[in-house]
Amino acid sequence: MPILYQYLTFNYYFFSTFTMRIAVFLFMALLTAGLVYILDTTRLLPAPLGKLLSPQQGVWQNAEPVNNNFSDELKFPKLKGKAHVYLDENLVPHVFAENGDDLYFIQGYLHAKFRLWQMEFQVRAAAGRLSETLGAGDNNAILNYDRGMRRLGMVYGAENAMPEIEGNPITKSITDSYTDGVNAFIEDIDESQLPLEYKLLGQNPEKWNTLKTALLFQYMALDLAGHEDDFEHHNAASVFPKEVFEKLYPLYPDSLDPIIPRGTPFMQPGLALNTPATADSLFYPIKDTIGIRQTKPDKDNGSNNWAVAGSKTKSGRPILCNDPHLGLNLPSLWFEMQLHSPTHNMYGVSLPGAPGIIIGFNDYCAIGLTNAGRDVRDYYEMKFKDDSRKEYQFNGRWKASTFRIEEFKIKGAAAYYDTVVYTSLGPVMYDASFTGQNRVKNNKNYVVYWLAHHPGNTPYVIHQLNQAKNYDDYVEALRYFVVPAQNFLFASKTGDIAIWQNGKFPARWKGQGDFVMPGTDSAYLWQGFIPHDENPHLMNPSRGFLSSANQLPVDSAYPYYLGFGSDYPVYRGVIINRMLSKMNNITPDDMQKMQVDNYNVFAETARPVLLKYIKEDKLNAEESKYLSRLKKWNLRNDPAEGGPVIFNVWFDSLENAVWGDEFAKIKGVYKWPQESTLIDNIIKDSAFSFIDNINTPDKETINDVVTIAFQHAVPSLQQLERDDVLSWAKFKGTGIRHLLRLPALSRMNLPVGGGSHIINATKDFHGPSWRMVVQLTDETEAYGIYPGGQSGNPGSRYYDSFVNTWAAGKYKKLWVMKENETADKRVKWKMSFTK
């Protein structure tokens, strides 16, 4: 018995221990296999987690020490001489080179060193290649974006620019040197040094080339010259007769204060245009509607700029100011730097991916830009002979089409192929296989005819402006500029100030390009371009200042048709001109304060109208409380103010009440008239026909609608107050988003005021992307700031180092370093470049 007991006990413990060991072994094996899978798979993240966490190559390597040393000695065989880069405390490089080729080589190297992933991401977006690294997206959203870029002809336009860029010996040399500099950095970088986003996406950088630079300019053309409303206007004209349509979309808003002051005489037009005999009957009324919904750039992409003459400044010298309003992203759109060579000395902001300084100043003059906003993109309906689309009808004959097979490589999926038909007008953007965002049915073919497809040489214009010494140099450089059209502002140390709305503008007959046009008849094509000297411009005006804020450039005396004037913003131009008219003995500090001013001139115009017509006796106690707060509001969109929230919510409610019923009759896409159009019409006519709600048996008055709109707004205001977001900054929610929309790499909910109609035109993720004030004294005095930082690395303290200063409405003084200041205490690091 004892022996049996011992035998059984031994076997029990043996098998128990053995079983446990097997279990532990299996568990550890499964755990190991699981960890190997998790660390090696790309199903959880675009890149293997193990690679991301690798101490030698992973994301830890992107954590830059606070006291990081940026000094370096570099040798590259393509350099022609010696050069030095002095980096200051803000990581702004001051580049001193012995020749222009080396200058642009080093600029390319520095752009790549600090912004490589951003450069590549932007040109991939422009080329319709995001699916390669991001996948097709939910409901193929990313793939459809890519298809839209290809069908818009973004690559096609960049390819058309290449002969101009490479056929000019100056820009051939500049872009080749710049490209060599970018690639010199790419060739030297190892995996551990790759920007964080490459590691997160499991991606490696491609070599740079001049086509990518051309694509970057295409991207800017899309952002600034890609907004049009042809489909929306087309659909509205199917419902509203001509006289009503022209009230909704007036050519010249009543409140307009144009760039070129009213009453300025213009020369006789150099082009005589022929309006097709069938135009009016074709457009009023339009018999069909379009459901296609496009992806569009922000309608508020624009800027402020102004220059005051020495007669109005304390120093007696001109002051030039500029703040371009664009998307607020991290890494920032801009990279600040100084470029010095024997031929020029330019300081300002550059675009990573392109050579030269875009906005800035040199030893003689300063340049500022605002978007012209002119419509240079039209849609034409094409008729093909049959479903093969090999031939299309044009002027009574059949012309041969061409085809471009677009391949879309998709991460984690098979490639997608899209056949895009090209005509002499351009590519067929929308057809039965592609209908934009909402994937509606469509059996028609719409060609996009866009100025950005025309050859141009933007690098040449930038280079010439960077080297400009006087007004004549500035004007000569502008003759070569095509797209996106800009208001080029100029001020010089000799005392001149000037503005020129410049680009290549189609000369249109009235109504041309407002709607989709027939592609079968050449009479509907552009008949020529406005001669350069007939573009709106002005020099040294008697009032002592010039300004532009994206408003219509001219009044009705201008001899060419500019489209719907109501599509241009009004109120920023009004308040800028009002303020400058009253100011004298102006200093740079005055200009800084003006750039961040939050006064709301739109509310100044609209609030009295709303208060005049509201029936206060119909309001309950809670409604009266909010109305009282609005009455006491100081008309400033400052961060802590509640008044702008109440005003905006009320006005949105009023727009819905006025436009919602009639516009609901439109089939397909449409857009409401501008805020200025509504207020101008109410001021002129309290019985404005759109006031009445056509869906009710009663005839509503202006008093009824204004009151009901306010009452409908109050519940939203109550909820906002309960959620503690009734202050303007919290309501608006300004943020600066990482390009991949990663919250951890973004700066959100900044305490910033402003708004769409304010000089400080800051919205949620959009606003002043670079503020600059330049006083053109003998020793240039300049100030600037942008909402970001010089480094594109989220692990660097220079990633967002300017954001708090920008949000507070403050500036840093810009240091234009001299060659004899190499020992200045502001120099923190030195990079030496030799052959």
mmCIF file of C-alpha atoms in Angstrom, residues 344-347 360-367 464-469 493 776 780:
data_model
loop_
_atom_site.group_PDB
_atom_site.id
_atom_site.type_symbol
_atom_site.label_atom_id
_atom_site.label_comp_id
_atom_site.label_asym_id
_atom_site.label_seq_id
_atom_site.Cartn_x
_atom_site.Cartn_y
_atom_site.Cartn_z
ATOM 1 C CA HIS A 344 20.947 89.773 -53.552
ATOM 2 C CA ASN A 345 20.101 89.674 -49.879
ATOM 3 C CA MET A 346 16.523 88.526 -49.240
ATOM 4 C CA TYR A 347 14.769 87.840 -45.925
ATOM 5 C CA GLY A 360 9.733 89.328 -47.665
ATOM 6 C CA PHE A 361 12.199 92.115 -48.323
ATOM 7 C CA ASN A 362 15.722 92.826 -49.541
ATOM 8 C CA ASP A 363 18.101 95.771 -49.191
ATOM 9 C CA TYR A 364 15.974 97.938 -51.486
ATOM 10 C CA CYS A 365 12.296 96.991 -51.292
ATOM 11 C CA ALA A 366 9.609 94.761 -49.771
ATOM 12 C CA ILE A 367 6.955 92.564 -51.371
ATOM 13 C CA GLN A 464 13.362 88.388 -60.181
ATOM 14 C CA LEU A 465 11.321 89.837 -57.314
ATOM 15 C CA ASN A 466 13.956 88.665 -54.821
ATOM 16 C CA GLN A 467 16.537 90.697 -56.771
ATOM 17 C CA ALA A 468 14.315 93.728 -57.502
ATOM 18 C CA LYS A 469 15.831 97.115 -56.681
ATOM 19 C CA LYS A 493 13.473 102.726 -49.726
ATOM 20 C CA LEU A 776 11.922 100.706 -45.173
ATOM 21 C CA THR A 780 15.410 98.044 -42.454
#
